[in-house]
Tab-separated table of C-alpha atoms in Angstrom:
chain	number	residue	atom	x	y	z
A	1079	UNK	CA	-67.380	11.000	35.709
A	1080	UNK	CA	-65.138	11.168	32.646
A	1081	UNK	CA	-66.009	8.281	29.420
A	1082	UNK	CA	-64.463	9.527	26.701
A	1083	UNK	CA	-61.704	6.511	26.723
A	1084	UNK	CA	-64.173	4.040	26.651
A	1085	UNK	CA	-64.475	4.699	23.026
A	1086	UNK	CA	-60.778	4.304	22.839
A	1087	UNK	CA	-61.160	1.184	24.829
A	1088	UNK	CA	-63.487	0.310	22.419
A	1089	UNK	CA	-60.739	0.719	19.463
A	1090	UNK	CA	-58.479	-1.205	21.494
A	1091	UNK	CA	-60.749	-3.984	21.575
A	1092	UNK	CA	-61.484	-3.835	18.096
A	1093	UNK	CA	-58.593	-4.240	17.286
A	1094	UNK	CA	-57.557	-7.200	19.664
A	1095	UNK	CA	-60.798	-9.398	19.310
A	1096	UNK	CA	-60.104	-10.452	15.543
A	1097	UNK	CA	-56.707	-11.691	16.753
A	1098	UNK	CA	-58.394	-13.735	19.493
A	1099	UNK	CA	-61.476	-15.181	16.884
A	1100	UNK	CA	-60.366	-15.375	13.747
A	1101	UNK	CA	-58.669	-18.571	13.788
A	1102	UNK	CA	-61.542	-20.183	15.960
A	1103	UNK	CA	-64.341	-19.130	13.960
A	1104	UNK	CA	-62.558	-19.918	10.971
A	1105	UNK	CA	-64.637	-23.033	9.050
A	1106	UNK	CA	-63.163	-26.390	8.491
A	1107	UNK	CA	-60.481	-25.912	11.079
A	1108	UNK	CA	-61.819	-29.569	11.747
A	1109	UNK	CA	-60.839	-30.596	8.350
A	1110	UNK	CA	-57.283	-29.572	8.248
A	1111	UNK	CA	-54.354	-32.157	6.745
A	1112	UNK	CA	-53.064	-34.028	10.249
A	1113	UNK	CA	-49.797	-31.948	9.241
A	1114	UNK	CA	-51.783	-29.057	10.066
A	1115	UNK	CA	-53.016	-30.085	13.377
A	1116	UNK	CA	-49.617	-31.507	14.630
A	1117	UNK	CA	-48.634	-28.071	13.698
A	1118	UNK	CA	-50.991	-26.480	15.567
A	1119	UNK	CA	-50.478	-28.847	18.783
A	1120	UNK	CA	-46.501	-27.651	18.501
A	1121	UNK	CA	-48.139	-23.972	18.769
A	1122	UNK	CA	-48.744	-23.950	22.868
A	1123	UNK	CA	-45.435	-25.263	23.796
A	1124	UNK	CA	-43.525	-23.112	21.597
A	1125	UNK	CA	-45.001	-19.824	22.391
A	1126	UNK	CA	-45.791	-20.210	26.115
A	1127	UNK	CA	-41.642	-20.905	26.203
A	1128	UNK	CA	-40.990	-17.842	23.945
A	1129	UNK	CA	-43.112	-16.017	26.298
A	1130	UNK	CA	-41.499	-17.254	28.948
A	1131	UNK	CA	-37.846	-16.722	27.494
A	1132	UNK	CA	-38.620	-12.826	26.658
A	1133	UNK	CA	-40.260	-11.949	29.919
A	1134	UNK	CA	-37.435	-13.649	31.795
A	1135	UNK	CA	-34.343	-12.773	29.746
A	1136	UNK	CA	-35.023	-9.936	28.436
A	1137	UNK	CA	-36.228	-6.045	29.801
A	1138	UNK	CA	-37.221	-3.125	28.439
A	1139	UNK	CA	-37.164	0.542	29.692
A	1140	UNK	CA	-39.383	3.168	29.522
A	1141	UNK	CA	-37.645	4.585	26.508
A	1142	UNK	CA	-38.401	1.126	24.803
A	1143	UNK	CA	-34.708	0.108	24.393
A	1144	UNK	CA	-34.691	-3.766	25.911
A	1145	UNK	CA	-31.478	-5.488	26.469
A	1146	UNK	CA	-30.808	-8.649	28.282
A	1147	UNK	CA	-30.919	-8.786	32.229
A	1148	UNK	CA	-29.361	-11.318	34.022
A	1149	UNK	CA	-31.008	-11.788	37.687
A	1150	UNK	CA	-32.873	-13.619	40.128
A	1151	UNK	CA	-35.179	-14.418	37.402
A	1152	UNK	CA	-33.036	-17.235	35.430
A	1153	UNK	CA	-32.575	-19.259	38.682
A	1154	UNK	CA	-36.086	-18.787	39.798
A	1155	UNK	CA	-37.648	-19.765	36.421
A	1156	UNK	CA	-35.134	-22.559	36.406
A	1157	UNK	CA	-36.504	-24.058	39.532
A	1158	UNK	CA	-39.955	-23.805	38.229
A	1159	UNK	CA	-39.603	-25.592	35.560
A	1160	UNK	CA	-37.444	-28.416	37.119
A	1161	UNK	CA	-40.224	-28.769	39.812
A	1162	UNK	CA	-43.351	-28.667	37.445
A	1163	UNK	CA	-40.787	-31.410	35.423
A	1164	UNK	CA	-40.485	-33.560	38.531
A	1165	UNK	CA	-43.812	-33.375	40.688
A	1166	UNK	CA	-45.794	-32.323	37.831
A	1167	UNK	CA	-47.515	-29.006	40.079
A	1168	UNK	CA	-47.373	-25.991	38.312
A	1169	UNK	CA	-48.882	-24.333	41.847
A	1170	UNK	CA	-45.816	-25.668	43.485
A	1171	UNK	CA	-43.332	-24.681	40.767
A	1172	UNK	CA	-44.760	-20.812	40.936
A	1173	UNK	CA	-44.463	-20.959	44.504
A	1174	UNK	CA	-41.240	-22.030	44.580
A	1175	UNK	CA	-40.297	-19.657	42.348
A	1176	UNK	CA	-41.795	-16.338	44.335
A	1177	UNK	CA	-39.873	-17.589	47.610
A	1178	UNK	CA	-36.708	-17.166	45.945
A	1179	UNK	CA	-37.150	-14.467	44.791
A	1180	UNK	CA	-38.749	-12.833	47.827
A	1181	UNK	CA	-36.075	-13.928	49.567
A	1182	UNK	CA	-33.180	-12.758	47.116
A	1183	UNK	CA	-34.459	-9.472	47.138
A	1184	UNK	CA	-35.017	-9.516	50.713
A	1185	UNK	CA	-31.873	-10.381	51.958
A	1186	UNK	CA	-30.398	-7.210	49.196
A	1187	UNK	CA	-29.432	-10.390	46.634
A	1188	UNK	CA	-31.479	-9.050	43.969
B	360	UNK	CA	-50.471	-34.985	33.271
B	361	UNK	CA	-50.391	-37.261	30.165
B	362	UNK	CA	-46.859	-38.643	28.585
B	363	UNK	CA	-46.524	-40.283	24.972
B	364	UNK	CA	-45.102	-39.472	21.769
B	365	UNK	CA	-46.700	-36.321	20.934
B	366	UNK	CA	-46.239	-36.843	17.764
B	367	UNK	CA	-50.023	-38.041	17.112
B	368	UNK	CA	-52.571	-35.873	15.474
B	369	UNK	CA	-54.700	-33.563	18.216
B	370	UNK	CA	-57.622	-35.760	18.621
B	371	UNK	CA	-60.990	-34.027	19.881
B	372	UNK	CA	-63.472	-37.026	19.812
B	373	UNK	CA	-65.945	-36.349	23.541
B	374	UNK	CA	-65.197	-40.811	22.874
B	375	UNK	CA	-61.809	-40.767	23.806
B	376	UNK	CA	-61.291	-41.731	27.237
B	377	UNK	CA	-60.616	-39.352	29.845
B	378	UNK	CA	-59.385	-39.345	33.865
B	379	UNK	CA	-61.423	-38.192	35.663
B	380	UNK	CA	-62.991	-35.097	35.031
B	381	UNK	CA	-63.448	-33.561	38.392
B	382	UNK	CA	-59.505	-33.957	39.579
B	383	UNK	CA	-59.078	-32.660	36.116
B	384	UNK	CA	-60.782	-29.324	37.117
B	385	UNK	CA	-59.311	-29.085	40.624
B	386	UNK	CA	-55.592	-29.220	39.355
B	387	UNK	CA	-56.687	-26.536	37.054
B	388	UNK	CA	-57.736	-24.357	39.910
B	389	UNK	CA	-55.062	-25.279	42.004
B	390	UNK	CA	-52.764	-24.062	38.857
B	391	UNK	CA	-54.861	-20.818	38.330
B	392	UNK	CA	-54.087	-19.917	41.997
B	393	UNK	CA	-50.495	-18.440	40.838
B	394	UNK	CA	-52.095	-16.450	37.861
B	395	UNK	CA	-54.785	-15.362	40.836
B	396	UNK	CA	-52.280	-13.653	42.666
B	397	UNK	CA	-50.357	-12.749	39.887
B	398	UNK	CA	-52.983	-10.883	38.258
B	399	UNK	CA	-54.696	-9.241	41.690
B	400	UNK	CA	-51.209	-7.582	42.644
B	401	UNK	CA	-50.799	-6.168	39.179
B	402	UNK	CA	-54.208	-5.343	38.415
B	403	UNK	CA	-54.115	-3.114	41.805
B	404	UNK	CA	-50.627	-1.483	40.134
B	405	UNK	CA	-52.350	-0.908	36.879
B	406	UNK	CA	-55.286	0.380	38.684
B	407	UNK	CA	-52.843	3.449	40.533
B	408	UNK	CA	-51.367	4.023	36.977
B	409	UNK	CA	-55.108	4.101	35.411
B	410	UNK	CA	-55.934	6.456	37.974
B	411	UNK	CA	-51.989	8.260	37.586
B	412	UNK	CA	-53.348	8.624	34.338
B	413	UNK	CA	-57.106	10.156	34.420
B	414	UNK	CA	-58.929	7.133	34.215
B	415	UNK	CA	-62.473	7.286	35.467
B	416	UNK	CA	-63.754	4.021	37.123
B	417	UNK	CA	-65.970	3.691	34.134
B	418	UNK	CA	-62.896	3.926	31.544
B	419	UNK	CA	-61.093	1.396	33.532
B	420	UNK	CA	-63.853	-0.635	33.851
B	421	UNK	CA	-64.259	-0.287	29.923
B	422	UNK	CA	-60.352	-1.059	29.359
B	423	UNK	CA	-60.199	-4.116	31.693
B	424	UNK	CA	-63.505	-5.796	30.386
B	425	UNK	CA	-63.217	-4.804	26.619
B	426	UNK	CA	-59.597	-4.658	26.158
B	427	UNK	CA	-58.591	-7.691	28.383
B	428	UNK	CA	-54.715	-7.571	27.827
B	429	UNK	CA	-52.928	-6.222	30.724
B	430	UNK	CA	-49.507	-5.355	28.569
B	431	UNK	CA	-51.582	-3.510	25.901
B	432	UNK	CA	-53.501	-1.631	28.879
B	433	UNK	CA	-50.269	-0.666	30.809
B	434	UNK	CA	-49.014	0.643	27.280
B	435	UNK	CA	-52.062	2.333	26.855
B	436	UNK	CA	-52.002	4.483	30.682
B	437	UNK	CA	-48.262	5.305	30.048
B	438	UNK	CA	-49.106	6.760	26.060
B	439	UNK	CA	-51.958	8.489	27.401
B	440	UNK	CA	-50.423	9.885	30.104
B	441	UNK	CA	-47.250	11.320	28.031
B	442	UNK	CA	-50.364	12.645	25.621
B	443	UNK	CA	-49.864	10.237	22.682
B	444	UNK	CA	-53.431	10.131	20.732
B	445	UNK	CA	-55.353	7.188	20.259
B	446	UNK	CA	-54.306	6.075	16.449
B	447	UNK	CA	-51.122	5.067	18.077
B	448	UNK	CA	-52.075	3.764	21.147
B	449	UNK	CA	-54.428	1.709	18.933
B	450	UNK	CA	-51.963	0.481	16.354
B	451	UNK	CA	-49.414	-0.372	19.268
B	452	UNK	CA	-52.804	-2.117	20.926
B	453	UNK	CA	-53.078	-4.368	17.636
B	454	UNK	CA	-48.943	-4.771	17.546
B	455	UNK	CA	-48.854	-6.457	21.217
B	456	UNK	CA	-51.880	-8.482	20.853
B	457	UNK	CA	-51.155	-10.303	17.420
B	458	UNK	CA	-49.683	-13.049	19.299
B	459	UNK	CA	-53.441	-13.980	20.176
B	460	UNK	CA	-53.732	-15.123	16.984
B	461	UNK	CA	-51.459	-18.184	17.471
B	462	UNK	CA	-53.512	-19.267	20.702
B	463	UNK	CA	-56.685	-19.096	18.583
B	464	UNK	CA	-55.218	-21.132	15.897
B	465	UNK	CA	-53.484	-23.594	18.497
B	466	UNK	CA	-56.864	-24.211	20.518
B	467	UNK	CA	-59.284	-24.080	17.720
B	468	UNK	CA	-59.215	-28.002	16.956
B	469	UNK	CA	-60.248	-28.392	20.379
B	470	UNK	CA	-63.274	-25.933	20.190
B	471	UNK	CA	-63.973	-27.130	16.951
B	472	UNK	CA	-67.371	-29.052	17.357
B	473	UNK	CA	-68.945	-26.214	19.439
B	474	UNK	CA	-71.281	-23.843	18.135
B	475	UNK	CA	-70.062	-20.841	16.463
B	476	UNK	CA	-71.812	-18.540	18.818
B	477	UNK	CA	-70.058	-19.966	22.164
B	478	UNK	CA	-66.831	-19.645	20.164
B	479	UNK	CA	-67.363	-16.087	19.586
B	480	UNK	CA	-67.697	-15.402	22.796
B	481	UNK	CA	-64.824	-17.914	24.474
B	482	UNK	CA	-62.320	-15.657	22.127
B	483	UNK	CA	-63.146	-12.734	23.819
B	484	UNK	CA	-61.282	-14.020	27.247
B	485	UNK	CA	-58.361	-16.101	24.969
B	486	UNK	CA	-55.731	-14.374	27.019
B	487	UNK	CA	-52.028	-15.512	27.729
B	488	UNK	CA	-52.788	-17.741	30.685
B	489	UNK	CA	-56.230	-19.011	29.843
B	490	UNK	CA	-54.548	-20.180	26.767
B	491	UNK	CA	-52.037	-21.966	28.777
B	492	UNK	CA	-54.449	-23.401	31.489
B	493	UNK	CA	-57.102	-24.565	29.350
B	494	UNK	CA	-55.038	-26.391	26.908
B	495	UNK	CA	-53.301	-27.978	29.577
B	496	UNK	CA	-56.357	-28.866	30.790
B	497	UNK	CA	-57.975	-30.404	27.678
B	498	UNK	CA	-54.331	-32.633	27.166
B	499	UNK	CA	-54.929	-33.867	30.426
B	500	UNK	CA	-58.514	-34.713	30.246
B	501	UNK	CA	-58.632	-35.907	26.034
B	502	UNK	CA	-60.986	-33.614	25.362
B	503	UNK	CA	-62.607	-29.918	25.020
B	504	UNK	CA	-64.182	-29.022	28.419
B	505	UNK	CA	-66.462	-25.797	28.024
B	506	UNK	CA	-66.985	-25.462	31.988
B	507	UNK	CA	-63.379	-25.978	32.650
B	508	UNK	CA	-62.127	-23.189	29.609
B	509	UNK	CA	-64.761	-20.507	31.709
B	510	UNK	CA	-62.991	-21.688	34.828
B	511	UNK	CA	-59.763	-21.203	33.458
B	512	UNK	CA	-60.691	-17.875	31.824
B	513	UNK	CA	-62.671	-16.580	35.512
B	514	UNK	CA	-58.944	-17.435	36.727
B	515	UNK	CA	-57.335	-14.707	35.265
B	516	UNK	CA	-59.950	-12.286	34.071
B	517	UNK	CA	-61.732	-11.748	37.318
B	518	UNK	CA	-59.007	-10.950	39.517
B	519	UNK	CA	-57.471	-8.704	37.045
B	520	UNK	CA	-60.848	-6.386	36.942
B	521	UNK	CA	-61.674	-6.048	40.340
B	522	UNK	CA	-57.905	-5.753	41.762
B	523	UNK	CA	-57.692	-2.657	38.925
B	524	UNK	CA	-61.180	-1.021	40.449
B	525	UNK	CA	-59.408	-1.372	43.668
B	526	UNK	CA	-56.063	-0.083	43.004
B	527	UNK	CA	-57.764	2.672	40.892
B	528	UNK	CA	-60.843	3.561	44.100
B	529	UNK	CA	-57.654	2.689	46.885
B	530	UNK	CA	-56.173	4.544	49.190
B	531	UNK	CA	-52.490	4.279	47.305
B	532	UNK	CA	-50.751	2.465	50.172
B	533	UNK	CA	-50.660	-1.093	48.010
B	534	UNK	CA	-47.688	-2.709	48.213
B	535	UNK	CA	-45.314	-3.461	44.928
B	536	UNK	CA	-46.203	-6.615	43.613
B	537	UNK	CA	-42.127	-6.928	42.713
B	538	UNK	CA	-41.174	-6.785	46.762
B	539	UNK	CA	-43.484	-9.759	47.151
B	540	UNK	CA	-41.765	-11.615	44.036
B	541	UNK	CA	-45.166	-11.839	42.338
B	542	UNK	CA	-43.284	-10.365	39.181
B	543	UNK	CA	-41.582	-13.444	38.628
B	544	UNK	CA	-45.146	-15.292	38.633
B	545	UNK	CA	-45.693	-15.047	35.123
B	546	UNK	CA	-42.438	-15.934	33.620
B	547	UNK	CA	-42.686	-18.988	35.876
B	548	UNK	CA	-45.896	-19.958	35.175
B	549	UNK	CA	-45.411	-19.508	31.593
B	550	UNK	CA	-42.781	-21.868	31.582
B	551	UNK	CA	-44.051	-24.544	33.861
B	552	UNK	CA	-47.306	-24.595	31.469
B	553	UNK	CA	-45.152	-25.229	28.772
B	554	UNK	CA	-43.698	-27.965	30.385
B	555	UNK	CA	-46.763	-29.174	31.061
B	556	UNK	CA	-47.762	-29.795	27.277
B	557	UNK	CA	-44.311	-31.245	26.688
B	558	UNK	CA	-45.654	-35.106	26.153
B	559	UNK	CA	-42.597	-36.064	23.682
B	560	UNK	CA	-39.641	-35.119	22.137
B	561	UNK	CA	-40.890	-33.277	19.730
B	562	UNK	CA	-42.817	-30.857	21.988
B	563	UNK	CA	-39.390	-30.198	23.772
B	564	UNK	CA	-37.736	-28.968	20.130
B	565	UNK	CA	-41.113	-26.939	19.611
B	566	UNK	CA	-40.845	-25.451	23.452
B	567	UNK	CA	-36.631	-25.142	23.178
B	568	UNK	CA	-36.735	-23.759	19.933
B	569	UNK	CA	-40.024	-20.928	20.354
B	570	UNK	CA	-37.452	-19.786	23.308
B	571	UNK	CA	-34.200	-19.555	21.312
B	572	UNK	CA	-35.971	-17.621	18.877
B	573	UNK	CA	-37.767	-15.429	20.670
B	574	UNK	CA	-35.063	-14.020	22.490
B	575	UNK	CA	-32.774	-12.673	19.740
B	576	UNK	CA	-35.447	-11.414	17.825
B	577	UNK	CA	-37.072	-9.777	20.960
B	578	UNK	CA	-33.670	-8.356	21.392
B	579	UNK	CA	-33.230	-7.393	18.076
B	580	UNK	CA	-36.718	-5.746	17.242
B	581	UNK	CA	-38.629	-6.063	20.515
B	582	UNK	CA	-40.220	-8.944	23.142
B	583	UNK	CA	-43.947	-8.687	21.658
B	584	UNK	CA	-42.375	-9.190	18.008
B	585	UNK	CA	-39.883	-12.499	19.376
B	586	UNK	CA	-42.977	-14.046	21.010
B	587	UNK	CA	-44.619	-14.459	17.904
B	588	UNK	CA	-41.633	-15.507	15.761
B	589	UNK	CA	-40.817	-17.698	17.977
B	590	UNK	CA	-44.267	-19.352	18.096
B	591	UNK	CA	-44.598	-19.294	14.559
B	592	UNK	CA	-40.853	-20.836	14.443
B	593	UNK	CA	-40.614	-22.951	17.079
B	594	UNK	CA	-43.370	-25.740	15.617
B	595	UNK	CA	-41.390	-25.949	12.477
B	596	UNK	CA	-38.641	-27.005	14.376
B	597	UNK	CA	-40.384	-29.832	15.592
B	598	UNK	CA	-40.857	-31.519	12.326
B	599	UNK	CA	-36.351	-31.784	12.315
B	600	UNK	CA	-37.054	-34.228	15.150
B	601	UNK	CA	-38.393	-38.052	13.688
B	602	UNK	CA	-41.437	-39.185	14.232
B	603	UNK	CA	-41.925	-42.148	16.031
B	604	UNK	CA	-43.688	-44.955	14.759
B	605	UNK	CA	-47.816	-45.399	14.598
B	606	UNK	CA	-48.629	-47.572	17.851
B	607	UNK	CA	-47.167	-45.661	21.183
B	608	UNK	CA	-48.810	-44.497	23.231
B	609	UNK	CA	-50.069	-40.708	23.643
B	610	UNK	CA	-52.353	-38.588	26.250
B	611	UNK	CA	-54.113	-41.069	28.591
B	612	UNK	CA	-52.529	-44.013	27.615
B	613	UNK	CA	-54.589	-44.208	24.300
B	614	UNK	CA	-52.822	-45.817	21.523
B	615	UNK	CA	-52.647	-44.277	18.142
B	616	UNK	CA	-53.999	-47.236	15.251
């Protein structure tokens, strides 16, 4: 059984782990100006919703060329949000959001 | 789910009061279930394309354990399957994970007071959605919660390993994940977690303004390089919108002095 890529797996993690670390080991993150911190609280809203902007708006082929795509997606992601807005269920949101699309698709919608 | 301002200061005191913690943990796992599924009927498709691709169990094993970032993996099966070497699957590796670096920052006040050691090793499963779970969960409960983090992390991480041995050791007749609509799981859930740490206007201008970004400059240069513009962006934004004043309410009804 082949393991030659775990040494490029190995590289690949090398490479990741600072990104995930470096900020959490860094010292005195405790000790940062409050400006700083609300900063850093503004951090998890803004890039969950960028992530969820560019994986729902936004496709790319297998050349790498992305352009915007306009489908069942908006809608779906829409009703997500509204519902983890309203009942405050992220569980019920997702849900909610694979039916339609399940269903777009299979009734040939999308 | 807390409401306020959120315009206070991230406070990490284990004093401040919290709801209670074991319906705290429960409506994380019942808000993991989605990234459960999510990551199982993907991990089984990256699993055929590992296996498309040469993989040994051991290497994909290796990739899903060490590497722990499914976008960077599928990159990595399609490059090494059109015969690209490793400095530029690497590079690329390092390109789609920088975003990681935000989370890190974002949830290191939390982790703060914990030893250096446990840190260490909570980064290595900092991934997309155990970022968004376990903040979500430490918002709702006032505090850092080590058990709930693992829980959060176990989630997403254990699904996505053993549904990639399986698609990689199946028999090939898995079903797309994009029939069943999970595809749309993680846009969704991505979204609805960022609702869920919306506590105040300001939040919303952070959330509304990470997404405007993102998208032009994903369009413009590419999606890995708009998520982290717009996370580094978005914030800023918040700071346009005024503060309220000292006194209101935040998380848990806990009033700011």
């Amino acid at each position: 059984m082949s393991i030659e890529l775990v040494g490029l797996a190995l590289l690949m993690g090398a490479v990741t782990y600072p990104s995930r670390a470096l900020p959490l080991l860094a010292p005195g993150i405790e000790r940062l100006p409050p400006v700083a911190l609300a900063y850093l609280r503004f951090v998890g809203p803004a890039v969950l919703a960028a992530l969820a902007a560019t994986n729902t708006v936004l496709a790319t082929d297998e050349a790498g060329h992305t352009a915007v795509l306009v489908g069942i997606a908006w809608p779906a992601v829409a009703l997500a949000v509204l519902l983890v807005a309203w009942r405050r269920n992220l569980l019920l949101g997702i849900v909610a959001a694979v039916v339609l699309v399940a269903l777009a698709r299979a009734v040939g919608l999308a | 789910m807390g409401r306020g301002t959120g315009d206070a200061p991230l406070d990490t005191s284990p004093d401040r009061p919290s709801t209670d913690l074991r319906a705290a943990r429960k409506t994380l796992v019942l808000s993991g279930l989605g990234f459960v599924a999510s990551a199982a009927g993907f991990s089984l498709v990256y699993g055929i394309a590992a296996r498309d691709a040469g993989l040994s169990p051991i290497e994909t094993f290796a990739m899903c354990t060490i590497v722990l970032g499914g976008a960077s993996q599928f990159a990595a099966v399609g490059l090494l399957a059109q015969g690209v070497g490793w400095p530029g699957i690497v590079l690329l590796t390092a390109f789609l994970n920088a975003r990681h670096l935000l989370y890190s920052a974002a949830i290191s006040p939390w982790m703060a007071k914990q030893p250096r050691i446990r840190r260490a090793a909570m980064a290595h499963v900092l991934t997309d959605e155990t970022f968004g779970l376990s903040v979500a969960h430490f918002r709702r409960i006032g505090r850092f919660d080590g058990p709930g983090y693992w829980i959060a992390a176990a989630l997403v991480c254990l699904p996505w390993i053993v549904g990639s041995l399986v698609g990689l050791l199946g028999s090939g007749a898995i079903p797309n994940p994009a029939v069943l609509g999970l595809d749309i799981v993680f846009p969704a859930a991505m979204a609805g977690l960022a609702v869920g740490l919306v506590s105040g206007r300001r939040d919303v201008a952070a959330a509304v303004a990470g997404a405007a970004v993102a998208v032009p400059v994903g369009l413009a240069i590419s999606p890995s390089v708009g998520v982290v513009v717009g996370g580094v962006v978005g914030p800023l934004a918040a700071f346009l919108v005024p503060a309220r004043g000292l006194g209101e309410p935040v998380e848990g009804g806990v009033v700011v002095p």
